[in-house]
mmCIF file of C-alpha atoms in Angstrom:
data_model
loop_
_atom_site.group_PDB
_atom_site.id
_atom_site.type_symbol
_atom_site.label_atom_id
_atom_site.label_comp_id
_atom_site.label_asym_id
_atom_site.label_seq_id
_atom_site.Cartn_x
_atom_site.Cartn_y
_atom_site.Cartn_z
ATOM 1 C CA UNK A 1 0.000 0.000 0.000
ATOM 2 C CA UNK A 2 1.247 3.523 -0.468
ATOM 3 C CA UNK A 3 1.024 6.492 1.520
ATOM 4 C CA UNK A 4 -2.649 7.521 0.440
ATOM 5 C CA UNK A 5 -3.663 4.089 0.753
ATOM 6 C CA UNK A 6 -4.273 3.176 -2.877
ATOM 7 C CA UNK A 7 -3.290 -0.353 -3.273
ATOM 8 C CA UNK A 8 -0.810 -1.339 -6.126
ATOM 9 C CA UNK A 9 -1.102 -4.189 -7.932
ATOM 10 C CA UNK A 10 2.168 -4.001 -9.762
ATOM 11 C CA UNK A 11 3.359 -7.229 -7.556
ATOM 12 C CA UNK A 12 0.518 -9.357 -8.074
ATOM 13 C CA UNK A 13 -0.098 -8.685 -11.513
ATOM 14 C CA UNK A 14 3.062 -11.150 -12.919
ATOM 15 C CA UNK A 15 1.222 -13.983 -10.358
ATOM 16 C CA UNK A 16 -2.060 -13.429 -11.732
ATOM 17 C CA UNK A 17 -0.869 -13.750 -15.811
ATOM 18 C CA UNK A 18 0.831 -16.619 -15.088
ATOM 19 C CA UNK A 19 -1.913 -18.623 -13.461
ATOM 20 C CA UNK A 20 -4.649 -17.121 -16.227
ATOM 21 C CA UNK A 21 -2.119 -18.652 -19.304
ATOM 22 C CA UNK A 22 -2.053 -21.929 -17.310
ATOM 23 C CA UNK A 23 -5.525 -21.741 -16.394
ATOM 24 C CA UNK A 24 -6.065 -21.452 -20.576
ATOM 25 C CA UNK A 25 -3.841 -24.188 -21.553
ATOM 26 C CA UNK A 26 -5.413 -26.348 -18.765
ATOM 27 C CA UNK A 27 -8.885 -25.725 -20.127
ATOM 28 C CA UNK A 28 -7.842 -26.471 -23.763
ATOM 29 C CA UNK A 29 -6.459 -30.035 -22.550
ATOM 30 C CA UNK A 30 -7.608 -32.438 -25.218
ATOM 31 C CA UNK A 31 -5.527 -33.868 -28.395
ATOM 32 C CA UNK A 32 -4.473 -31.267 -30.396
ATOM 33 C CA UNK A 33 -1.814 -30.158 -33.202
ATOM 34 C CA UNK A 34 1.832 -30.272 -32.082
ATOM 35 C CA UNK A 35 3.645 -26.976 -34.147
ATOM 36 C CA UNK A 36 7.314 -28.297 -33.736
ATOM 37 C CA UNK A 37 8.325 -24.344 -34.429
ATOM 38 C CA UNK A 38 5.929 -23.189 -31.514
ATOM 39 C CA UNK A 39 7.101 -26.132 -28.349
ATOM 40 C CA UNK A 40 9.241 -23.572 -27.000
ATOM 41 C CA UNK A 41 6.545 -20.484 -26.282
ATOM 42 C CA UNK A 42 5.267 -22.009 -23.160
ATOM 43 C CA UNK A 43 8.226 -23.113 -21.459
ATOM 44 C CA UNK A 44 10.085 -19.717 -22.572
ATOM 45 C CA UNK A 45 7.239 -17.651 -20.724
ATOM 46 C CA UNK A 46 6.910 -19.886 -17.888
ATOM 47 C CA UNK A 47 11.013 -19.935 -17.775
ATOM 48 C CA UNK A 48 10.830 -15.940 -17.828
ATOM 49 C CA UNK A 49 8.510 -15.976 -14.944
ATOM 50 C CA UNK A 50 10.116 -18.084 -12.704
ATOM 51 C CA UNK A 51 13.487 -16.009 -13.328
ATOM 52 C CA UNK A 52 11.103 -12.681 -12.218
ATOM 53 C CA UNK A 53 9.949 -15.054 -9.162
ATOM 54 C CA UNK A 54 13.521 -16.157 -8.328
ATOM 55 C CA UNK A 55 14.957 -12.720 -8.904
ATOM 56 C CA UNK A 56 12.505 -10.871 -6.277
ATOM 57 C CA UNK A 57 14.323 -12.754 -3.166
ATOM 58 C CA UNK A 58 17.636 -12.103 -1.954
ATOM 59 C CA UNK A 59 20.582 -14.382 -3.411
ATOM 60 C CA UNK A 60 20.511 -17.804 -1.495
ATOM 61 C CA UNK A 61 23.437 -19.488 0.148
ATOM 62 C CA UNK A 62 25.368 -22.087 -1.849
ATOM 63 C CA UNK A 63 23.007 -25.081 -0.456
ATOM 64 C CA UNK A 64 20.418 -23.355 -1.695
ATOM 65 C CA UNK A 65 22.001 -23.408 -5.245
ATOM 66 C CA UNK A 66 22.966 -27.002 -5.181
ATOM 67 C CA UNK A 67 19.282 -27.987 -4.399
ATOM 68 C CA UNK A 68 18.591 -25.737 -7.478
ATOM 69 C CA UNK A 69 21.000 -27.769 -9.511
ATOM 70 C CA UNK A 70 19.733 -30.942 -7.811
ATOM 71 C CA UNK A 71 15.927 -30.099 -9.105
ATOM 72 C CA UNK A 72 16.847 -28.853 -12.278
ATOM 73 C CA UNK A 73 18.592 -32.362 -13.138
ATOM 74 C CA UNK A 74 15.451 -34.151 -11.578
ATOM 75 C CA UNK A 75 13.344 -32.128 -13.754
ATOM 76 C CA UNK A 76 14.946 -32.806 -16.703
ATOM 77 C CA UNK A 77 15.063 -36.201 -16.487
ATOM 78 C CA UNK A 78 11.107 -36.127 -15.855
ATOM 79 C CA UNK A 79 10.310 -33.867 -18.788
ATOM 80 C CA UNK A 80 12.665 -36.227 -20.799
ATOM 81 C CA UNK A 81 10.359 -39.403 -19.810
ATOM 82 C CA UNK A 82 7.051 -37.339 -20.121
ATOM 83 C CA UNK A 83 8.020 -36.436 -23.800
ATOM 84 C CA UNK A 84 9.171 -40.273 -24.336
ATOM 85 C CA UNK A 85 5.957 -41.555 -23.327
ATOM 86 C CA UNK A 86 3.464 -39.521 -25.518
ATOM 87 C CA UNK A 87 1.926 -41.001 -28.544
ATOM 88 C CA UNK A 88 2.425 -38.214 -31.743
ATOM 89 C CA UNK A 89 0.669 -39.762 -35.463
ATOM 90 C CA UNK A 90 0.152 -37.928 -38.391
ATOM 91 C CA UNK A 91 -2.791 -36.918 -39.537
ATOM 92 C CA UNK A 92 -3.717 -38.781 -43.051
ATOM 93 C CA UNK A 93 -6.269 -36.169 -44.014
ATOM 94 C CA UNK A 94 -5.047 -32.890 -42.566
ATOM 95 C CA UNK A 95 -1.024 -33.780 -42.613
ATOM 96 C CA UNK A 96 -1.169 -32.545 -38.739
ATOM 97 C CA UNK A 97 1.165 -33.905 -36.426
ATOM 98 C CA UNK A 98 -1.405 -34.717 -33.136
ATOM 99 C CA UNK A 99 -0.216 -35.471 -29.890
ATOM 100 C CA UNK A 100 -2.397 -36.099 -26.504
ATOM 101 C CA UNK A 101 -0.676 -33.521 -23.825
ATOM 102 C CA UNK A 102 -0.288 -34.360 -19.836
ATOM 103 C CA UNK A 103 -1.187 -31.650 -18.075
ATOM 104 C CA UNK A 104 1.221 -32.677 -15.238
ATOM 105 C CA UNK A 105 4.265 -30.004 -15.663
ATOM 106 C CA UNK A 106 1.564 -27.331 -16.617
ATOM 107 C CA UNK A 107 -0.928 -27.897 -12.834
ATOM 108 C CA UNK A 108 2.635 -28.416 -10.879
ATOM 109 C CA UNK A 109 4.009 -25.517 -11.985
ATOM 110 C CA UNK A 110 1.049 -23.607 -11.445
ATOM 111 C CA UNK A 111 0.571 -24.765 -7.668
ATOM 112 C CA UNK A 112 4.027 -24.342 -7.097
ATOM 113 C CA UNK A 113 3.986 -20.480 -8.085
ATOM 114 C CA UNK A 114 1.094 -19.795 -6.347
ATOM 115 C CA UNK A 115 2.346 -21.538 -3.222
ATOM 116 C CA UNK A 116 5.519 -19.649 -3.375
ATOM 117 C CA UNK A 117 3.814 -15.900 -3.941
ATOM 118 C CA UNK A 118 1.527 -16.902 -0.868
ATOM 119 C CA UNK A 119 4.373 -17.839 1.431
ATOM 120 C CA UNK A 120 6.101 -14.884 0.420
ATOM 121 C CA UNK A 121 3.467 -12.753 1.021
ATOM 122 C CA UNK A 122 2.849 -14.036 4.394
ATOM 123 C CA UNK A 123 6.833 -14.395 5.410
ATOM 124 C CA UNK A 124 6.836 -10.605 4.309
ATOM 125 C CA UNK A 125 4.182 -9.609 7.058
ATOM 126 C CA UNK A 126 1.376 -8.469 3.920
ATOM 127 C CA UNK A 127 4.175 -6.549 2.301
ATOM 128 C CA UNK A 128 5.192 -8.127 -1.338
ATOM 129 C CA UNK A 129 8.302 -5.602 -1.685
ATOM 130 C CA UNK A 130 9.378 -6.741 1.812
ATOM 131 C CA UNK A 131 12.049 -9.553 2.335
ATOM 132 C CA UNK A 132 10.381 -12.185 4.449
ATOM 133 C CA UNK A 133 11.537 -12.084 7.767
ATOM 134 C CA UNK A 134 10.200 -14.961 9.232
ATOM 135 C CA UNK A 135 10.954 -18.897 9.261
ATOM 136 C CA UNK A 136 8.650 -19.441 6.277
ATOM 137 C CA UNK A 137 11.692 -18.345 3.835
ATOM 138 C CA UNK A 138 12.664 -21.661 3.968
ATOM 139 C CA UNK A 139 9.772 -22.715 2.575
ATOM 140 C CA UNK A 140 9.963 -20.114 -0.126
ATOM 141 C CA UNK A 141 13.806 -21.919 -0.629
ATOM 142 C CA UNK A 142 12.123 -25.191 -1.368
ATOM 143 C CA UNK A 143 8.840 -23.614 -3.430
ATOM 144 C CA UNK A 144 11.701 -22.249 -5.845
ATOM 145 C CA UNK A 145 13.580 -25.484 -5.845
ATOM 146 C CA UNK A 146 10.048 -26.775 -7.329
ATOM 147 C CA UNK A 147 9.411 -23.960 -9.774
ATOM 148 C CA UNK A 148 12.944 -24.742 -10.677
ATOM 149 C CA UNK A 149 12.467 -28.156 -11.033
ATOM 150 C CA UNK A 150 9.044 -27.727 -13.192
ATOM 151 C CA UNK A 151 10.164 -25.248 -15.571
ATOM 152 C CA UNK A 152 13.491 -27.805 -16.432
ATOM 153 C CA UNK A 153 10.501 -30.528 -16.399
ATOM 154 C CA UNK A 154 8.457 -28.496 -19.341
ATOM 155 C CA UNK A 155 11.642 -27.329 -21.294
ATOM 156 C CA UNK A 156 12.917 -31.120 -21.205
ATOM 157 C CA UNK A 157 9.680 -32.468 -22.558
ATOM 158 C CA UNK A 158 9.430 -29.682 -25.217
ATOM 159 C CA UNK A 159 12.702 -30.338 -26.279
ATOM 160 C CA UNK A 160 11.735 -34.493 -26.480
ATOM 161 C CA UNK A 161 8.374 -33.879 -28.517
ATOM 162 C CA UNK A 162 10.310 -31.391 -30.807
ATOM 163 C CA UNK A 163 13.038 -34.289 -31.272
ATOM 164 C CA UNK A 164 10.236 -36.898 -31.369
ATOM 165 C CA UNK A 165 8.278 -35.623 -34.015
ATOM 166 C CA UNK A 166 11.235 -34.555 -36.667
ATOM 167 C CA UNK A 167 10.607 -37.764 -38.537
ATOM 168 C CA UNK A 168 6.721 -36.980 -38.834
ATOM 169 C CA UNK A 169 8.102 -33.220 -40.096
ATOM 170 C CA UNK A 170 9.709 -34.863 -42.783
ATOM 171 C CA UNK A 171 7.149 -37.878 -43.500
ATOM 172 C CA UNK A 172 4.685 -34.606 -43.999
ATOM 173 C CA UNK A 173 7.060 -32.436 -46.151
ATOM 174 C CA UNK A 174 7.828 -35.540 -48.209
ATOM 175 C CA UNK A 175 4.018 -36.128 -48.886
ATOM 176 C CA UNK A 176 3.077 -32.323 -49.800
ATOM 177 C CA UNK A 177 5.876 -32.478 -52.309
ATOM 178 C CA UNK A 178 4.711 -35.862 -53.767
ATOM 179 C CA UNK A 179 1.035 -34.243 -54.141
ATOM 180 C CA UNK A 180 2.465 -30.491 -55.188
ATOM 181 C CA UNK A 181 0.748 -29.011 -52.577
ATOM 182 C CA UNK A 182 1.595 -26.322 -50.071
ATOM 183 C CA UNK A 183 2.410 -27.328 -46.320
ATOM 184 C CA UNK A 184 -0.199 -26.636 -43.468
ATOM 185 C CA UNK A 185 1.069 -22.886 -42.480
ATOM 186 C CA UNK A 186 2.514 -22.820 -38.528
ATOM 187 C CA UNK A 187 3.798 -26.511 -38.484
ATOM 188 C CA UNK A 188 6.949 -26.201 -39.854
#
């Protein structure tokens, strides 16, 4: 709050995007086109606002960096096996590549943000510019390791689908040219 007593919503607004895009993509859960040149939209947004998340607390100690390092290799290695075990076809009439998402990385991230702004804002006493000064930053330490640990989940399995479905790029590029017709626009 300021001095007048407006309130400003500058710290809540970053919070509140992020968990209307997930909210979106959650709602729009059902097989749908995979656009090999868009995989990395999500993640990169998602990746940007955990960096503004992360970058609003004071540095942590060096344990606190090797749990980020620890959760960043566990979250690769789950984004890896989520991306392994999706089915992707080709679409005989439309030339679409379709996969059948998990919603998994996209609700964990989302209730690990949210978890994190609301210990933060109690930790700070009410006050989001405030450093929390209470126990509960530990708490905050481990809700980062999680957001750290989602976003390296999402990038991982974006960067598994985009590998996975090279082969259906090319079975689909190979079949326009055989029929002289142009390829579906934003699949690339």
């Amino acid at each position: 709050m300021t001095a007048g007593g407006s309130h400003n919503l500058g710290p809540y607004l970053v919070p509140l995007l992020v968990i209307g895009v997930v909210a979106l993509r959650l709602v729009r859960n059902k097989p749908r086109k995979v656009r090999p040149n868009r995989l990395f939209i999500l993640p990169a947004l998602l990746t940007l606002a955990a960096g503004f998340a992360l970058s609003q607390m004071p540095a942590p100690g060096w344990i606190w960096y090797a749990v980020y390092i620890v959760a960043g290799t566990v979250g690769l290695g789950v984004g890896y096996l989520s991306g392994r075990h999706r089915e992707f076809t080709l679409d005989p009439g439309s030339q679409e590549i379709m996969a059948r998402a998990t919603p998994t990385g996209t609700i964990l991230f989302a209730a690990l943000f949210a978890i994190r702004y609301g210990l933060k804002f109690i930790a700070s006493g009410g006050n989001p510019y405030a450093p929390p000064a209470h126990p509960a930053a530990n708490a905050i330490g481990w809700t980062d390791a999680g957001l750290v640990f989602s976003v390296a989940m999402l990038l991982a399995t974006a960067t598994t689908t985009w590998w996975r479905t090279r082969h259906l790029v090319a079975e689909r590029q190979g079949r326009t040219a055989q029929s002289g017709e142009a390829a579906p626009r934003g699949l690339g």
